[in-house]
PDB file of C-alpha atoms in Angstrom:
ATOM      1  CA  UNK Y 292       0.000   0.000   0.000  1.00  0.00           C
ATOM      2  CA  UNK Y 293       1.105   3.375  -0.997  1.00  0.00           C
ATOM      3  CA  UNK Y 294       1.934   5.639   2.203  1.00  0.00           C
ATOM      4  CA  UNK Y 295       0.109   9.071   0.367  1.00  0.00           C
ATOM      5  CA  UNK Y 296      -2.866   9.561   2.509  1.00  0.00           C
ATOM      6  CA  UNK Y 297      -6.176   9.878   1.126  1.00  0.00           C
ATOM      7  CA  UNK Y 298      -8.298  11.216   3.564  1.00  0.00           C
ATOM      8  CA  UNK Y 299     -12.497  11.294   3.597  1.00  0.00           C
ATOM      9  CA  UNK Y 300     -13.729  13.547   5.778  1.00  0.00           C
ATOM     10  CA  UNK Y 301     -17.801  13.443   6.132  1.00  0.00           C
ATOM     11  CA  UNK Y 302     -19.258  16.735   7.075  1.00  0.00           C
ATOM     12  CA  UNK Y 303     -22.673  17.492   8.564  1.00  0.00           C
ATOM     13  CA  UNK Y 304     -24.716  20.455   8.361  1.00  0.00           C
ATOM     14  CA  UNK Y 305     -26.909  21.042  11.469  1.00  0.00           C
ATOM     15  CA  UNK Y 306     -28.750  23.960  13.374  1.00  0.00           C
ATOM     16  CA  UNK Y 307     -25.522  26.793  14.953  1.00  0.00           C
ATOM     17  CA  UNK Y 308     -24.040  25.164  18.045  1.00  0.00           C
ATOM     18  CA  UNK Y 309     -24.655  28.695  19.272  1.00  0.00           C
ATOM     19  CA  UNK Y 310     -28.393  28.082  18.923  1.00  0.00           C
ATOM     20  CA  UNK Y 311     -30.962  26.636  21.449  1.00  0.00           C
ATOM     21  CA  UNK Y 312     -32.968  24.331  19.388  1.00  0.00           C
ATOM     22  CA  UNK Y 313     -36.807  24.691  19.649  1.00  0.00           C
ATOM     23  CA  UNK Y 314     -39.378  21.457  19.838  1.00  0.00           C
ATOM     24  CA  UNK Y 315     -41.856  21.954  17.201  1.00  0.00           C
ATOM     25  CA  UNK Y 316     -45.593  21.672  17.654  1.00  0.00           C
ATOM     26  CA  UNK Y 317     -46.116  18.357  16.769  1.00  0.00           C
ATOM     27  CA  UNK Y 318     -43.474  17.365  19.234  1.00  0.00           C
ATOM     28  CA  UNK Y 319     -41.867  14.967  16.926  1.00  0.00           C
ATOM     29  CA  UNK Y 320     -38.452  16.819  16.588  1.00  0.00           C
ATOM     30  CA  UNK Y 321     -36.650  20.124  15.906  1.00  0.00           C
ATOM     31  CA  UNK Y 322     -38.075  23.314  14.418  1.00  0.00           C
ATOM     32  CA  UNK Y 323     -35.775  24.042  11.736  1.00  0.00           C
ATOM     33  CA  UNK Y 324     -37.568  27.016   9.665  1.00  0.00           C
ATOM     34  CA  UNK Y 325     -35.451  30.248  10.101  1.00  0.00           C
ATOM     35  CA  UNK Y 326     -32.580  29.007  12.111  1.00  0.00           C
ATOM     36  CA  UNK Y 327     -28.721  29.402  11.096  1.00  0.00           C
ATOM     37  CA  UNK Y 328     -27.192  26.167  10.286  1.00  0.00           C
ATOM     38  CA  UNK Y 329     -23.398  25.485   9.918  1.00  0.00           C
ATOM     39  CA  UNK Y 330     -20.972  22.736  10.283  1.00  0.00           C
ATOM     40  CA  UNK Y 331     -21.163  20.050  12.881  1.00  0.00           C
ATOM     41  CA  UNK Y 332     -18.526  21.078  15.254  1.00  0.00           C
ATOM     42  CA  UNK Y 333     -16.809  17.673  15.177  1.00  0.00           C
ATOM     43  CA  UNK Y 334     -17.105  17.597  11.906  1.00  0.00           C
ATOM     44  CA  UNK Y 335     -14.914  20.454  11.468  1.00  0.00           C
ATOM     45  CA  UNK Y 336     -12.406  19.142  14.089  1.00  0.00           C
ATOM     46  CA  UNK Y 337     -11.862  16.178  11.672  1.00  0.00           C
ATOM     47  CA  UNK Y 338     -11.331  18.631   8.551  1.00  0.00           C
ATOM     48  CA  UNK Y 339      -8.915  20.759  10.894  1.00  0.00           C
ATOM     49  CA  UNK Y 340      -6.942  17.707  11.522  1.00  0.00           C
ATOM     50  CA  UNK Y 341      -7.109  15.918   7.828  1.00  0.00           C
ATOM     51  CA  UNK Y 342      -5.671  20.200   6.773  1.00  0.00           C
ATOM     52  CA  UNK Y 343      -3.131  20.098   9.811  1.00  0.00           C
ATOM     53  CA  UNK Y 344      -1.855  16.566   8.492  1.00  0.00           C
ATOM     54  CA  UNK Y 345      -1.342  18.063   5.556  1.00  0.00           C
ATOM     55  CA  UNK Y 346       0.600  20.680   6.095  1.00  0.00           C
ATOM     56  CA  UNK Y 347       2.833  18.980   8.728  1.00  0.00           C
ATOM     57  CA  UNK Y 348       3.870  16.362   6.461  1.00  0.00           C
ATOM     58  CA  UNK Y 349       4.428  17.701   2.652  1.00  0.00           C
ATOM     59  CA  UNK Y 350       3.631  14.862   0.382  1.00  0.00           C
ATOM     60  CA  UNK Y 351       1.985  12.877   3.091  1.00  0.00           C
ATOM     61  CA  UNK Y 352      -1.419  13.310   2.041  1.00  0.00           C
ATOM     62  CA  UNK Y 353      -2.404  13.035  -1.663  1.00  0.00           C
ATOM     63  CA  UNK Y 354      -5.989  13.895  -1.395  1.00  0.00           C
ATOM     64  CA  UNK Y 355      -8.906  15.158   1.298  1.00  0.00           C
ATOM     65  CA  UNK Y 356     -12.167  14.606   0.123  1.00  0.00           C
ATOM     66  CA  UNK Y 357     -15.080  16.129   2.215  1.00  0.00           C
ATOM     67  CA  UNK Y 358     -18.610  14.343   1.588  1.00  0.00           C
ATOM     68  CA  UNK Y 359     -21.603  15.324   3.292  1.00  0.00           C
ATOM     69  CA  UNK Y 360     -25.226  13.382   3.233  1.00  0.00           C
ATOM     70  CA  UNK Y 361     -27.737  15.880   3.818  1.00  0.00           C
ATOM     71  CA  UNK Y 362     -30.231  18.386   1.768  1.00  0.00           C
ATOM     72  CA  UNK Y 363     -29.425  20.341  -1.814  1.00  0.00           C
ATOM     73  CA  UNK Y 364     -28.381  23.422   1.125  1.00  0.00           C
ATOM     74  CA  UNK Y 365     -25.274  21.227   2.594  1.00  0.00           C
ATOM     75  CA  UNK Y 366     -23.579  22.826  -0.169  1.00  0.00           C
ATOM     76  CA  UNK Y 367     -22.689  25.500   1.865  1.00  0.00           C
ATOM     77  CA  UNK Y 368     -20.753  23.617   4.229  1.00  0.00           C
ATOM     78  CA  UNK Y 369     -18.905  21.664   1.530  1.00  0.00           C
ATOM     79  CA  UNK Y 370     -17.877  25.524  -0.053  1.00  0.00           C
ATOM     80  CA  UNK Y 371     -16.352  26.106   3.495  1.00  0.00           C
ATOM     81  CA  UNK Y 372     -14.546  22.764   3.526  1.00  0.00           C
ATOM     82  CA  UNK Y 373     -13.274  23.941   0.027  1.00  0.00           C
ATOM     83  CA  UNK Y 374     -12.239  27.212   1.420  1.00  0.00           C
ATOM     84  CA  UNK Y 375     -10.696  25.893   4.268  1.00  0.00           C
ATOM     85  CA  UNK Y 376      -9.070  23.454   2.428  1.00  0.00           C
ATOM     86  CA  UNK Y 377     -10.372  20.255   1.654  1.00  0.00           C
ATOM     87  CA  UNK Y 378      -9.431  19.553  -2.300  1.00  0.00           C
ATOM     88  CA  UNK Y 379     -13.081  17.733  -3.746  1.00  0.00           C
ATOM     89  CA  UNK Y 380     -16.188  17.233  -2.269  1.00  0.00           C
ATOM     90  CA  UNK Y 381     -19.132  15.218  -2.484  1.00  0.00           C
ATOM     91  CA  UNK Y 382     -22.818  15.562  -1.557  1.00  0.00           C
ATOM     92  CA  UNK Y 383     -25.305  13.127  -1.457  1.00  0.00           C
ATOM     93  CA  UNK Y 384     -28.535  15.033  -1.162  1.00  0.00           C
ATOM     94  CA  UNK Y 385     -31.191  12.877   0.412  1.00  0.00           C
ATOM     95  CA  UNK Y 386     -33.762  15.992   0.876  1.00  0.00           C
ATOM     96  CA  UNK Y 387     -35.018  16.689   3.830  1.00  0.00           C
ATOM     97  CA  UNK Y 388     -35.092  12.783   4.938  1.00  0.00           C
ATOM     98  CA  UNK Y 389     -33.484  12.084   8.317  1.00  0.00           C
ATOM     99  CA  UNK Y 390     -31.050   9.546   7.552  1.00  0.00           C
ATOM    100  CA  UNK Y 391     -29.900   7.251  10.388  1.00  0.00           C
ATOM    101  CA  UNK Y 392     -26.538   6.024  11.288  1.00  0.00           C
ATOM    102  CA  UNK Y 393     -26.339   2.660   9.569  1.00  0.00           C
ATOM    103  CA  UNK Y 394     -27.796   4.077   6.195  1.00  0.00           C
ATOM    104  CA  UNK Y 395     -24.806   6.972   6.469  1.00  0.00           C
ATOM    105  CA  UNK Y 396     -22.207   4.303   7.368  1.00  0.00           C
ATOM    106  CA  UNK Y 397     -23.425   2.477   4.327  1.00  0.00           C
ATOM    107  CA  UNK Y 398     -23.325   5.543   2.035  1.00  0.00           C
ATOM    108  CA  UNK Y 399     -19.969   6.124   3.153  1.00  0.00           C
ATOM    109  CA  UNK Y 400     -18.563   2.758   2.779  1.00  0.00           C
ATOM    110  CA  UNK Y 401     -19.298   3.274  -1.007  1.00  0.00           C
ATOM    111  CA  UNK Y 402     -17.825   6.546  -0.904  1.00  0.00           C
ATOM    112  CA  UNK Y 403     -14.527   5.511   0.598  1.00  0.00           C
ATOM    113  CA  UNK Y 404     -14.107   2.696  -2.395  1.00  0.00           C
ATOM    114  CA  UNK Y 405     -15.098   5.062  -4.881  1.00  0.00           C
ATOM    115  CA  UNK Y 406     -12.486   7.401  -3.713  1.00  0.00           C
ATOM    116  CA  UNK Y 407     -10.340   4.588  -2.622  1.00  0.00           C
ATOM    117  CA  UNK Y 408      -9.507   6.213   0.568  1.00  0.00           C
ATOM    118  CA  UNK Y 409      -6.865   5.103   2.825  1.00  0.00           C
ATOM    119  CA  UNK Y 410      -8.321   6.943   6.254  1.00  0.00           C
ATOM    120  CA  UNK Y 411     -11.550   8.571   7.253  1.00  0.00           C
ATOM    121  CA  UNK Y 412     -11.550  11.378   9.995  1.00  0.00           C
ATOM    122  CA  UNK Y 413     -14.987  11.960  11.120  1.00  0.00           C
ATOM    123  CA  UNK Y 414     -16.350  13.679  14.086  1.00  0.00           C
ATOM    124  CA  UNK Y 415     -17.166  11.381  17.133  1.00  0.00           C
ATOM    125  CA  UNK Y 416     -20.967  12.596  16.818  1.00  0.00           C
ATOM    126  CA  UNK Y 417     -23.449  15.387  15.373  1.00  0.00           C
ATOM    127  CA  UNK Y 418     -24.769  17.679  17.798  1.00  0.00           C
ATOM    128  CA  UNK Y 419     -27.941  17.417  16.692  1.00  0.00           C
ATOM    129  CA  UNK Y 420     -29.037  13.139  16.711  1.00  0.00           C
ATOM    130  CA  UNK Y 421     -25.873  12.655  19.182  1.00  0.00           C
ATOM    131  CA  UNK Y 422     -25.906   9.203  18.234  1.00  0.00           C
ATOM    132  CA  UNK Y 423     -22.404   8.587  17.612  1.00  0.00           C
ATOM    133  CA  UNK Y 424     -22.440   5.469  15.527  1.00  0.00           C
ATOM    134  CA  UNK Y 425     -21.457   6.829  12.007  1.00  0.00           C
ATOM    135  CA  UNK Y 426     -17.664   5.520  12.980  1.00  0.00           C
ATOM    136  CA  UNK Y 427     -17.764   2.984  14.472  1.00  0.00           C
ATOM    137  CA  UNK Y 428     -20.456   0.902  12.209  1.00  0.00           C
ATOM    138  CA  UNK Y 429     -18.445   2.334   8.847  1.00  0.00           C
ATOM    139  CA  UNK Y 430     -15.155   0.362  10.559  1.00  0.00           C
ATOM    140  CA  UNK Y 431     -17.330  -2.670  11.049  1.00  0.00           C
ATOM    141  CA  UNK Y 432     -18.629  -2.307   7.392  1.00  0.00           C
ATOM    142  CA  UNK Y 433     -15.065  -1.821   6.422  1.00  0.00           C
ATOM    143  CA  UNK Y 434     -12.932  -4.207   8.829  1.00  0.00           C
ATOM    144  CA  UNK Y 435     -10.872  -1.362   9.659  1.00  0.00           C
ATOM    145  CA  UNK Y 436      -9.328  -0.451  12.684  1.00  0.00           C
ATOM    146  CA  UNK Y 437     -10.895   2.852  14.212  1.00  0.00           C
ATOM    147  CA  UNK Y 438      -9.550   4.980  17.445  1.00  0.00           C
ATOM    148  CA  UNK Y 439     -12.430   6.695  18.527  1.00  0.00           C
ATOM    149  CA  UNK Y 440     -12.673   9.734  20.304  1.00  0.00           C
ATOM    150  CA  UNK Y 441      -9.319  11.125  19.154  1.00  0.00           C
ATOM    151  CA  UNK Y 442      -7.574  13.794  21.122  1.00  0.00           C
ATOM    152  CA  UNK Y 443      -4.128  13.862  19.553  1.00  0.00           C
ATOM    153  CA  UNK Y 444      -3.193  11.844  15.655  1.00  0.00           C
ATOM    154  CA  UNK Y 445       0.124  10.910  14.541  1.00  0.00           C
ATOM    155  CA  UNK Y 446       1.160   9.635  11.359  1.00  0.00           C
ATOM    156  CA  UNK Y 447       4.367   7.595  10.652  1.00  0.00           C
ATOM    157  CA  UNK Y 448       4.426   5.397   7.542  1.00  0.00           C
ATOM    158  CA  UNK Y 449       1.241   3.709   7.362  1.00  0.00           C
ATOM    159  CA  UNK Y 450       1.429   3.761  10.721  1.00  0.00           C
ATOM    160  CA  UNK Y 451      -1.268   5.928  13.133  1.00  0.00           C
ATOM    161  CA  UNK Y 452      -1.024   6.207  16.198  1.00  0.00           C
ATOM    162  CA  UNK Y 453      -3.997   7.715  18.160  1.00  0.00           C
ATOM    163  CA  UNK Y 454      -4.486   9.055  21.586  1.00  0.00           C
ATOM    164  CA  UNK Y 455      -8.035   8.812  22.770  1.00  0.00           C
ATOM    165  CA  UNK Y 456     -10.043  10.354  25.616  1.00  0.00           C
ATOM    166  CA  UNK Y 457     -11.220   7.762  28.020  1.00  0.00           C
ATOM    167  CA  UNK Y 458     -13.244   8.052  31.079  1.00  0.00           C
ATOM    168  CA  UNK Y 459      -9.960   7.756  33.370  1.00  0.00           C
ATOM    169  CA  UNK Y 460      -7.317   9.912  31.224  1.00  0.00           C
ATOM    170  CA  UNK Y 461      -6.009   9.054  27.814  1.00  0.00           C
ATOM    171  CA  UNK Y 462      -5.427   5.562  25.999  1.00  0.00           C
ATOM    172  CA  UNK Y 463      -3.272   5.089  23.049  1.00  0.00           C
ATOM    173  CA  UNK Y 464      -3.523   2.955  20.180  1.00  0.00           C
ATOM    174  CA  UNK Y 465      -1.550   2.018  17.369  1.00  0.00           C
ATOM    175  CA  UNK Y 466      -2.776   0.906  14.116  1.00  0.00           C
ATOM    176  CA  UNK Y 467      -2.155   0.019  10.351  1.00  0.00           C
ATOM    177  CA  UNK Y 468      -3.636   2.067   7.470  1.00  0.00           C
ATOM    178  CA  UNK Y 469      -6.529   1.862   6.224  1.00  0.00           C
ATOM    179  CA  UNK Y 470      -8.162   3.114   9.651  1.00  0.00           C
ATOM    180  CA  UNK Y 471     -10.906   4.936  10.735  1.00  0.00           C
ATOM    181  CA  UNK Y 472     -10.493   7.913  13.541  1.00  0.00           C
ATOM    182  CA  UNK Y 473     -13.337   9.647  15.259  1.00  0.00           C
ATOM    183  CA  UNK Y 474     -12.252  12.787  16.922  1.00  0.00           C
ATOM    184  CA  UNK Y 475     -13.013  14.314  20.367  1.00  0.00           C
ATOM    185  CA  UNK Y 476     -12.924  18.372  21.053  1.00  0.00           C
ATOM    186  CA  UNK Y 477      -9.628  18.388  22.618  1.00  0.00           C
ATOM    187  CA  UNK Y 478      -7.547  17.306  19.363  1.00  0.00           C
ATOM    188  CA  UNK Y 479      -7.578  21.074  17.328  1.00  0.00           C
ATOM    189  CA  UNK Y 480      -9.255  24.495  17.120  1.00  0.00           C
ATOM    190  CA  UNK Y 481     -10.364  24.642  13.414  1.00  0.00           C
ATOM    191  CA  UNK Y 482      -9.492  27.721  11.779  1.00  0.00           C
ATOM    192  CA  UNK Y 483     -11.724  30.210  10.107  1.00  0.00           C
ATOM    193  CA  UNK Y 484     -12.262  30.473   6.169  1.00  0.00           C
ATOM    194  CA  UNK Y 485     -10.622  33.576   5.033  1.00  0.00           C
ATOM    195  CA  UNK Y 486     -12.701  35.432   2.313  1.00  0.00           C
ATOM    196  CA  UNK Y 487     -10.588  35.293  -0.790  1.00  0.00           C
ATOM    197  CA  UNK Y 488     -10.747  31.485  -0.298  1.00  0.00           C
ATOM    198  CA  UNK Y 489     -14.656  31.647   0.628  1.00  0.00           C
ATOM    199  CA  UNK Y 490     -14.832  33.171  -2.979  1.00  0.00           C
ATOM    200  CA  UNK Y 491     -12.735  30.998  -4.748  1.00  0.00           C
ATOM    201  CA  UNK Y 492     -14.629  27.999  -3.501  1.00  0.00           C
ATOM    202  CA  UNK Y 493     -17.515  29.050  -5.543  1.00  0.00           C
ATOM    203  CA  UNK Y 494     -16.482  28.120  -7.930  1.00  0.00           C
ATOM    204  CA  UNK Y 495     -15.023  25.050  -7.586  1.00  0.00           C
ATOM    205  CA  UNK Y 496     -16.736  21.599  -8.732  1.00  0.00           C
ATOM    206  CA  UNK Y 497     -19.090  20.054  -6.372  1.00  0.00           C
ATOM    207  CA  UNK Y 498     -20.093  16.791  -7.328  1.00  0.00           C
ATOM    208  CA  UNK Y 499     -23.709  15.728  -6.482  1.00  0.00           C
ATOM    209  CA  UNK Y 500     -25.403  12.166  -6.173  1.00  0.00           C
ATOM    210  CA  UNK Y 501     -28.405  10.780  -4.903  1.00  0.00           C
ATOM    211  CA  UNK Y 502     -28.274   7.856  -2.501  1.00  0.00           C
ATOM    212  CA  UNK Y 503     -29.516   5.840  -5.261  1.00  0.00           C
ATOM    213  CA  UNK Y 504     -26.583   6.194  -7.687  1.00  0.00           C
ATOM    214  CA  UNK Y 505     -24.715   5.151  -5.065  1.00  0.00           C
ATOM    215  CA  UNK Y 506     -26.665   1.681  -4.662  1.00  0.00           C
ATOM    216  CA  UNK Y 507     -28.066   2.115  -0.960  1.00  0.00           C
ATOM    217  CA  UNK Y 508     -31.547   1.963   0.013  1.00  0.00           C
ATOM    218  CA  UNK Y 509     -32.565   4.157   2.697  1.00  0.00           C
ATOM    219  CA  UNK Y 510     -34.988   2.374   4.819  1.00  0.00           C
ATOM    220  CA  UNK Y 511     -35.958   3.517   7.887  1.00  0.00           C
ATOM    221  CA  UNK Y 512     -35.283   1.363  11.395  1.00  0.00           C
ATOM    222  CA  UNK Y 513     -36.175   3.839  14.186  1.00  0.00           C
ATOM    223  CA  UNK Y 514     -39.008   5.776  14.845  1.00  0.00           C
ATOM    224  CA  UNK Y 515     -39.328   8.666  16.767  1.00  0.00           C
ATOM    225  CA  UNK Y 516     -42.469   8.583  19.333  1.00  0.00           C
ATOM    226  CA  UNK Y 517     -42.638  11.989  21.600  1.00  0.00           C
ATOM    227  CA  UNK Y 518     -39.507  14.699  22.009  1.00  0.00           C
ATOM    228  CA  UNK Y 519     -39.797  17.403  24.849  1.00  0.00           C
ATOM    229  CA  UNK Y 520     -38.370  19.705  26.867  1.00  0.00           C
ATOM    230  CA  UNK Y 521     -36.296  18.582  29.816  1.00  0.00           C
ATOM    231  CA  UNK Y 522     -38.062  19.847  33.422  1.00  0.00           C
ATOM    232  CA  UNK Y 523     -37.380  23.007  34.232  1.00  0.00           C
ATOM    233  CA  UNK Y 524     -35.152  22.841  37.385  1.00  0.00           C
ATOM    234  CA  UNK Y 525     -36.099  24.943  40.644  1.00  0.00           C
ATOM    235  CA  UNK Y 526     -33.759  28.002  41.120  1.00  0.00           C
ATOM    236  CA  UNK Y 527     -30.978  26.645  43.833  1.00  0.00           C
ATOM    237  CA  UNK Y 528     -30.185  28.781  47.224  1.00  0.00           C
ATOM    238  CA  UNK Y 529     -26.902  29.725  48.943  1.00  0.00           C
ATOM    239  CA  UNK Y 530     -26.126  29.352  52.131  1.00  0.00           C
ATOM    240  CA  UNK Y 531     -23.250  31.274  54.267  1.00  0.00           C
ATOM    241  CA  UNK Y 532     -22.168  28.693  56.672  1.00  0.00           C
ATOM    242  CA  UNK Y 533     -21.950  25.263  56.773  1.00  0.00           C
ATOM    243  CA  UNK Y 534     -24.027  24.912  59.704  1.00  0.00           C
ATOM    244  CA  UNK Y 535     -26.517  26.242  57.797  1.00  0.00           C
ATOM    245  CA  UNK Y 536     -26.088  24.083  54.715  1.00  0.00           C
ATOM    246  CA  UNK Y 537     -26.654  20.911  56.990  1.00  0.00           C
ATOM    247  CA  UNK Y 538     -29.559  22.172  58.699  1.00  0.00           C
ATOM    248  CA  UNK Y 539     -31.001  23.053  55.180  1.00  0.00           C
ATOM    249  CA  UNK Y 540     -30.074  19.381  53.512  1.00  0.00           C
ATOM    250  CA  UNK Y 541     -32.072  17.905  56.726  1.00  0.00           C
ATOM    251  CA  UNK Y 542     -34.927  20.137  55.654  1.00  0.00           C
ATOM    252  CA  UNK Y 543     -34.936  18.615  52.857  1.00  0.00           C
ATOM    253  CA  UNK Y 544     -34.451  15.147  54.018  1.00  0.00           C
ATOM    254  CA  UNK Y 545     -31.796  14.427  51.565  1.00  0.00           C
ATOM    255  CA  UNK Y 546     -29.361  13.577  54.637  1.00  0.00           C
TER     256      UNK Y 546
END
């Protein structure tokens, strides 16, 4: 295997981290009409890290290829992967269908051997389903190795070795190309598109498919019953001693 790195980076376009999502009527999932959308955070933590490898390592990587699965409008997010840095893109628009994590793993499986990638970066989740599964089921799909939850990515040979964040510190792994790495917030700060590059990316090619050309079915397996607000939490009280904080947790009979 040749040690040039072709990287896939899949992007998602979601409602501004920055925004509180609303419940709409129906109470079967997000109001969406009016709302700013941008990239999925962890999505552009991957394409940070697929640029910074990159430019670290000249010759290194031959190719980063951002895809994103989503509606005709996750153009936009594939212009700012192009102006950030990403060489081709992808989208397969689906509409406004919610596709689930097994029917995007699936997609991107055929993506990957159409663009005969050698290592996907993907964010660990999207902000908005927070399933993350994406990875993890595209390395079983694949029979890659995959380091989830990346917080630092080195590259020697075809050789990748990944720090992760665990629940008790940090873990590292070692692995063989072709791999699959999902990455956690810790592992960059993605930079910001400057505007002579926003423009240029315009114009670039964007190729467009439907799921269909691509030869994946996308059947539903989950079904949404009821989404709602979380209970609203009483406002808490201080105290000024911690007499007085005892005497106020027996009020309450918590001790």
């Amino acid at each position: 295997m040749s040690n040039k790195l072709k990287i896939l980076v899949p992007v998602k376009r979601v409602i501004d981290f920055a925004i509180k999502p609303r419940i709409n009527k129906a109470g079967t999932g997000v109001d969406t009409k009016g709302v700013k959308f941008s990239m999925n955070p962890f999505c552009d933590i991957a394409l940070e890290e697929s640029l910074r490898l990159k430019e670290a390592n000249k010759g290194l990587v031959e190719k980063i290829h951002a895809v994103s699965i989503g509606p005709t409008k996750a153009q936009d997010i594939l212009r700012t992967a192009l102006a950030k840095g990403a060489d081709s893109t992808t989208l397969v628009d689906v509409g406004d269908e919610e596709v689930e994590p097994l029917a995007v793993a699936k997609l991107l499986q055929k993506v990957v051997e159409k663009e005969q990638s050698n290592l996907v970066i993907l964010g660990k989740q999207a902000i908005d389903d927070d399933s993350n599964q994406t990875g993890q089921i595209l390395a079983g799909l694949l029979n890659w190795p995959q380091a989830t939850f990346a917080s630092k990515v080195e590259v020697e040979g075809d050789n990748v070795k990944v720090t992760r964040e665990v629940d008790g510190g940090s873990d590292t792994l070692s692995a063989k190309l072709p791999m699959i790495i999902t990455t956690d917030l810790r592992l960059n700060e993605p930079r910001y598109a400057s505007l002579p590059n926003i423009m240029k990316a315009k114009k670039k090619p964007l190729e467009k498919l439907k799921a269909s050309d691509l030869g994946i079915e996308l059947s539903k397996r989950l079904k949404t019953l009821k989404l709602e607000e979380p209970a609203s939490r009483e406002a808490g009280i201080k105290v000024d001693s911690v007499d007085e904080l005892v005497a106020k947790l027996k009020e309450a009979k918590a001790i």
